[in-house]
């Protein structure tokens, strides 16, 4: 494969279409396949093998068989495989970007940004692999020695969403490889192609057979359900909706399976009266329109001080009006299609509901005519506090604005949600920024920043946004368990 993007046909022809089990690409046991569509055109891109329960079991068999030998591979070697994978993904950045744009719809410029972001998890954890230290200490009474070590948790099931096809996979696979775990990856059925290509890259980077097994499927529950109940599985790492996450947590409780849950969000974006409004608008464009608003981190509620709300809305609308809605492969595209008709209908329903409830439509507010699932960038002012659009994830390019008067009111509005992934705060007052960090119930805070994602930072939420952290120093811990060995007094007898 070349460094430059291949033409679509050649690129698609290079994507493996089988299941990856024990180092071999093979058809599903049932012989079934499913189709992957381009959300911008509705055209079928590729048909790929459709794993069923039998394939799921074969994948876990392979992961379980490879676990012991993989855990013994020196951490430096595991790190070097990750580093090699980082270099290969970077060399093929244009291919990964085009593939993501084709199957998910995001504009090419954003897809390139995701390649950089996704690849960084490989580099970060190639460096962290060698730092999973334990400790040795003398017990307080001096009579014994305490040896504390970190060990790989064992075979993991990784389930990823469709919205960031590369980064959501590398954010799990890289720390699992660094920790010495084997894996079964269940990629998103709407965007499995990037994971297929990435798995081929991991093979090329030297990952031994059986360490990473990949089972795309159109029957997620039926195929992964038995794995979650299988006592050989030691970890479930899920990224997706809170609704599915809740169900998987219930299933995981049967075997007291260790879990990481990266779930939904409902991010507040708070603009204080002392904020630099232009900087807040620039942050809002990122926090809202990155990935067409299809991000767990997307600002879902703009909570703006009443004294600057008109100015903020006017400037925000002007910037939004510059965003060209077009197929992601077109050079001018700034907003691609939503993932499917169901998602677009839900976005429209939330907008219609807010408007019929008294919100003022400043711009947009409708699906775009023609092929693909495009939705107009939309701005709503004076949204009523109890509106559905403020309590549900919009997952589209729609920004609802509500106003506040006092800091206490901003905090109350921002925390008024079951979610707690990220919040954004714009203010020139550092003390106020710090206070908001202390008062907001979220795992992450963007202070005068519209994006917080960074491979070196612990990504994750509180409340119903999930459990655990991905990235940062914390990310590898999700794949390690602590073992303590008590040693008798070496001076006794
Ligand atoms: N917190 C985060 O880091 C983060 C990151 C990305 C996306 N998300 C969230 O993901 C959601 C969007 O992604 P989605 O629509 O793919 O979510 P989803 O929950 O519908 O699906 C996520 C994954 O789970 C699989 N799945 C669905 N039902 C399943 C079942 N019964 N058993 C096993 N697997 C099952 C899907 O096939 C997919 O691979 C949003 O809520 C978004 O906020 C969260
Ligand atoms: O969709 C949520 C993930 C977004 C990110 O990692 O920046």
PDB file of N, CA, C and O in Angstrom, residues 408-432:
ATOM      1  N   UNK A 408     -24.127  30.056  40.460  1.00  0.00           N
ATOM      2  CA  UNK A 408     -24.834  28.919  41.064  1.00  0.00           C
ATOM      3  C   UNK A 408     -25.837  28.314  40.078  1.00  0.00           C
ATOM      4  O   UNK A 408     -25.986  27.098  39.991  1.00  0.00           O
ATOM      5  N   UNK A 409     -26.495  29.201  39.343  1.00  0.00           N
ATOM      6  CA  UNK A 409     -27.492  28.710  38.391  1.00  0.00           C
ATOM      7  C   UNK A 409     -26.796  27.942  37.251  1.00  0.00           C
ATOM      8  O   UNK A 409     -27.278  26.901  36.795  1.00  0.00           O
ATOM      9  N   UNK A 410     -25.649  28.452  36.804  1.00  0.00           N
ATOM     10  CA  UNK A 410     -24.898  27.755  35.748  1.00  0.00           C
ATOM     11  C   UNK A 410     -24.505  26.360  36.218  1.00  0.00           C
ATOM     12  O   UNK A 410     -24.622  25.376  35.480  1.00  0.00           O
ATOM     13  N   UNK A 411     -24.052  26.267  37.467  1.00  0.00           N
ATOM     14  CA  UNK A 411     -23.637  24.961  38.011  1.00  0.00           C
ATOM     15  C   UNK A 411     -24.848  24.026  38.091  1.00  0.00           C
ATOM     16  O   UNK A 411     -24.782  22.855  37.700  1.00  0.00           O
ATOM     17  N   UNK A 412     -25.966  24.560  38.566  1.00  0.00           N
ATOM     18  CA  UNK A 412     -27.161  23.714  38.695  1.00  0.00           C
ATOM     19  C   UNK A 412     -27.590  23.194  37.314  1.00  0.00           C
ATOM     20  O   UNK A 412     -27.840  22.010  37.132  1.00  0.00           O
ATOM     21  N   UNK A 413     -27.635  24.093  36.335  1.00  0.00           N
ATOM     22  CA  UNK A 413     -28.052  23.667  34.986  1.00  0.00           C
ATOM     23  C   UNK A 413     -27.065  22.637  34.419  1.00  0.00           C
ATOM     24  O   UNK A 413     -27.464  21.614  33.858  1.00  0.00           O
ATOM     25  N   UNK A 414     -25.774  22.915  34.575  1.00  0.00           N
ATOM     26  CA  UNK A 414     -24.761  22.020  33.992  1.00  0.00           C
ATOM     27  C   UNK A 414     -24.832  20.623  34.613  1.00  0.00           C
ATOM     28  O   UNK A 414     -24.706  19.607  33.914  1.00  0.00           O
ATOM     29  N   UNK A 415     -25.070  20.558  35.925  1.00  0.00           N
ATOM     30  CA  UNK A 415     -25.090  19.246  36.600  1.00  0.00           C
ATOM     31  C   UNK A 415     -26.442  18.539  36.496  1.00  0.00           C
ATOM     32  O   UNK A 415     -26.574  17.403  36.948  1.00  0.00           O
ATOM     33  N   UNK A 416     -27.408  19.207  35.867  1.00  0.00           N
ATOM     34  CA  UNK A 416     -28.757  18.644  35.811  1.00  0.00           C
ATOM     35  C   UNK A 416     -28.879  17.603  34.695  1.00  0.00           C
ATOM     36  O   UNK A 416     -29.588  17.790  33.703  1.00  0.00           O
ATOM     37  N   UNK A 417     -28.154  16.502  34.835  1.00  0.00           N
ATOM     38  CA  UNK A 417     -28.148  15.433  33.834  1.00  0.00           C
ATOM     39  C   UNK A 417     -27.654  14.147  34.482  1.00  0.00           C
ATOM     40  O   UNK A 417     -26.866  14.196  35.436  1.00  0.00           O
ATOM     41  N   UNK A 418     -28.085  13.029  33.913  1.00  0.00           N
ATOM     42  CA  UNK A 418     -27.599  11.740  34.439  1.00  0.00           C
ATOM     43  C   UNK A 418     -26.171  11.454  33.978  1.00  0.00           C
ATOM     44  O   UNK A 418     -25.498  10.564  34.485  1.00  0.00           O
ATOM     45  N   UNK A 419     -25.722  12.227  32.953  1.00  0.00           N
ATOM     46  CA  UNK A 419     -24.384  11.999  32.396  1.00  0.00           C
ATOM     47  C   UNK A 419     -23.323  12.834  33.110  1.00  0.00           C
ATOM     48  O   UNK A 419     -23.661  13.821  33.764  1.00  0.00           O
ATOM     49  N   UNK A 420     -22.057  12.455  32.936  1.00  0.00           N
ATOM     50  CA  UNK A 420     -20.975  13.219  33.555  1.00  0.00           C
ATOM     51  C   UNK A 420     -19.649  12.977  32.859  1.00  0.00           C
ATOM     52  O   UNK A 420     -18.652  12.622  33.487  1.00  0.00           O
ATOM     53  N   UNK A 421     -19.646  13.149  31.510  1.00  0.00           N
ATOM     54  CA  UNK A 421     -18.402  12.859  30.787  1.00  0.00           C
ATOM     55  C   UNK A 421     -17.481  14.084  30.768  1.00  0.00           C
ATOM     56  O   UNK A 421     -16.381  14.048  31.300  1.00  0.00           O
ATOM     57  N   UNK A 422     -17.939  15.151  30.132  1.00  0.00           N
ATOM     58  CA  UNK A 422     -17.078  16.325  29.989  1.00  0.00           C
ATOM     59  C   UNK A 422     -17.930  17.586  30.096  1.00  0.00           C
ATOM     60  O   UNK A 422     -19.135  17.549  29.816  1.00  0.00           O
ATOM     61  N   UNK A 423     -17.287  18.675  30.519  1.00  0.00           N
ATOM     62  CA  UNK A 423     -17.926  19.989  30.504  1.00  0.00           C
ATOM     63  C   UNK A 423     -16.920  20.962  29.902  1.00  0.00           C
ATOM     64  O   UNK A 423     -15.705  20.706  29.932  1.00  0.00           O
ATOM     65  N   UNK A 424     -17.423  22.044  29.353  1.00  0.00           N
ATOM     66  CA  UNK A 424     -16.569  23.117  28.824  1.00  0.00           C
ATOM     67  C   UNK A 424     -16.950  24.400  29.542  1.00  0.00           C
ATOM     68  O   UNK A 424     -18.142  24.684  29.708  1.00  0.00           O
ATOM     69  N   UNK A 425     -15.927  25.153  29.959  1.00  0.00           N
ATOM     70  CA  UNK A 425     -16.189  26.411  30.657  1.00  0.00           C
ATOM     71  C   UNK A 425     -15.339  27.507  30.027  1.00  0.00           C
ATOM     72  O   UNK A 425     -14.119  27.333  29.860  1.00  0.00           O
ATOM     73  N   UNK A 426     -15.976  28.612  29.671  1.00  0.00           N
ATOM     74  CA  UNK A 426     -15.245  29.759  29.124  1.00  0.00           C
ATOM     75  C   UNK A 426     -15.378  30.944  30.060  1.00  0.00           C
ATOM     76  O   UNK A 426     -16.469  31.420  30.336  1.00  0.00           O
ATOM     77  N   UNK A 427     -14.241  31.389  30.584  1.00  0.00           N
ATOM     78  CA  UNK A 427     -14.178  32.528  31.500  1.00  0.00           C
ATOM     79  C   UNK A 427     -12.748  33.059  31.485  1.00  0.00           C
ATOM     80  O   UNK A 427     -11.808  32.300  31.233  1.00  0.00           O
ATOM     81  N   UNK A 428     -12.592  34.368  31.792  1.00  0.00           N
ATOM     82  CA  UNK A 428     -11.228  34.906  31.908  1.00  0.00           C
ATOM     83  C   UNK A 428     -10.747  34.829  33.352  1.00  0.00           C
ATOM     84  O   UNK A 428      -9.603  35.150  33.648  1.00  0.00           O
ATOM     85  N   UNK A 429     -11.645  34.447  34.248  1.00  0.00           N
ATOM     86  CA  UNK A 429     -11.335  34.431  35.682  1.00  0.00           C
ATOM     87  C   UNK A 429     -10.846  33.024  36.068  1.00  0.00           C
ATOM     88  O   UNK A 429     -11.634  32.069  36.116  1.00  0.00           O
ATOM     89  N   UNK A 430      -9.544  32.909  36.331  1.00  0.00           N
ATOM     90  CA  UNK A 430      -8.979  31.587  36.603  1.00  0.00           C
ATOM     91  C   UNK A 430      -9.587  30.964  37.859  1.00  0.00           C
ATOM     92  O   UNK A 430      -9.863  29.753  37.897  1.00  0.00           O
ATOM     93  N   UNK A 431      -9.819  31.787  38.877  1.00  0.00           N
ATOM     94  CA  UNK A 431     -10.419  31.237  40.096  1.00  0.00           C
ATOM     95  C   UNK A 431     -11.800  30.643  39.813  1.00  0.00           C
ATOM     96  O   UNK A 431     -12.154  29.585  40.306  1.00  0.00           O
ATOM     97  N   UNK A 432     -12.551  31.351  38.984  1.00  0.00           N
ATOM     98  CA  UNK A 432     -13.877  30.837  38.626  1.00  0.00           C
ATOM     99  C   UNK A 432     -13.749  29.510  37.846  1.00  0.00           C
ATOM    100  O   UNK A 432     -14.494  28.568  38.072  1.00  0.00           O
TER     101      UNK A 432
END
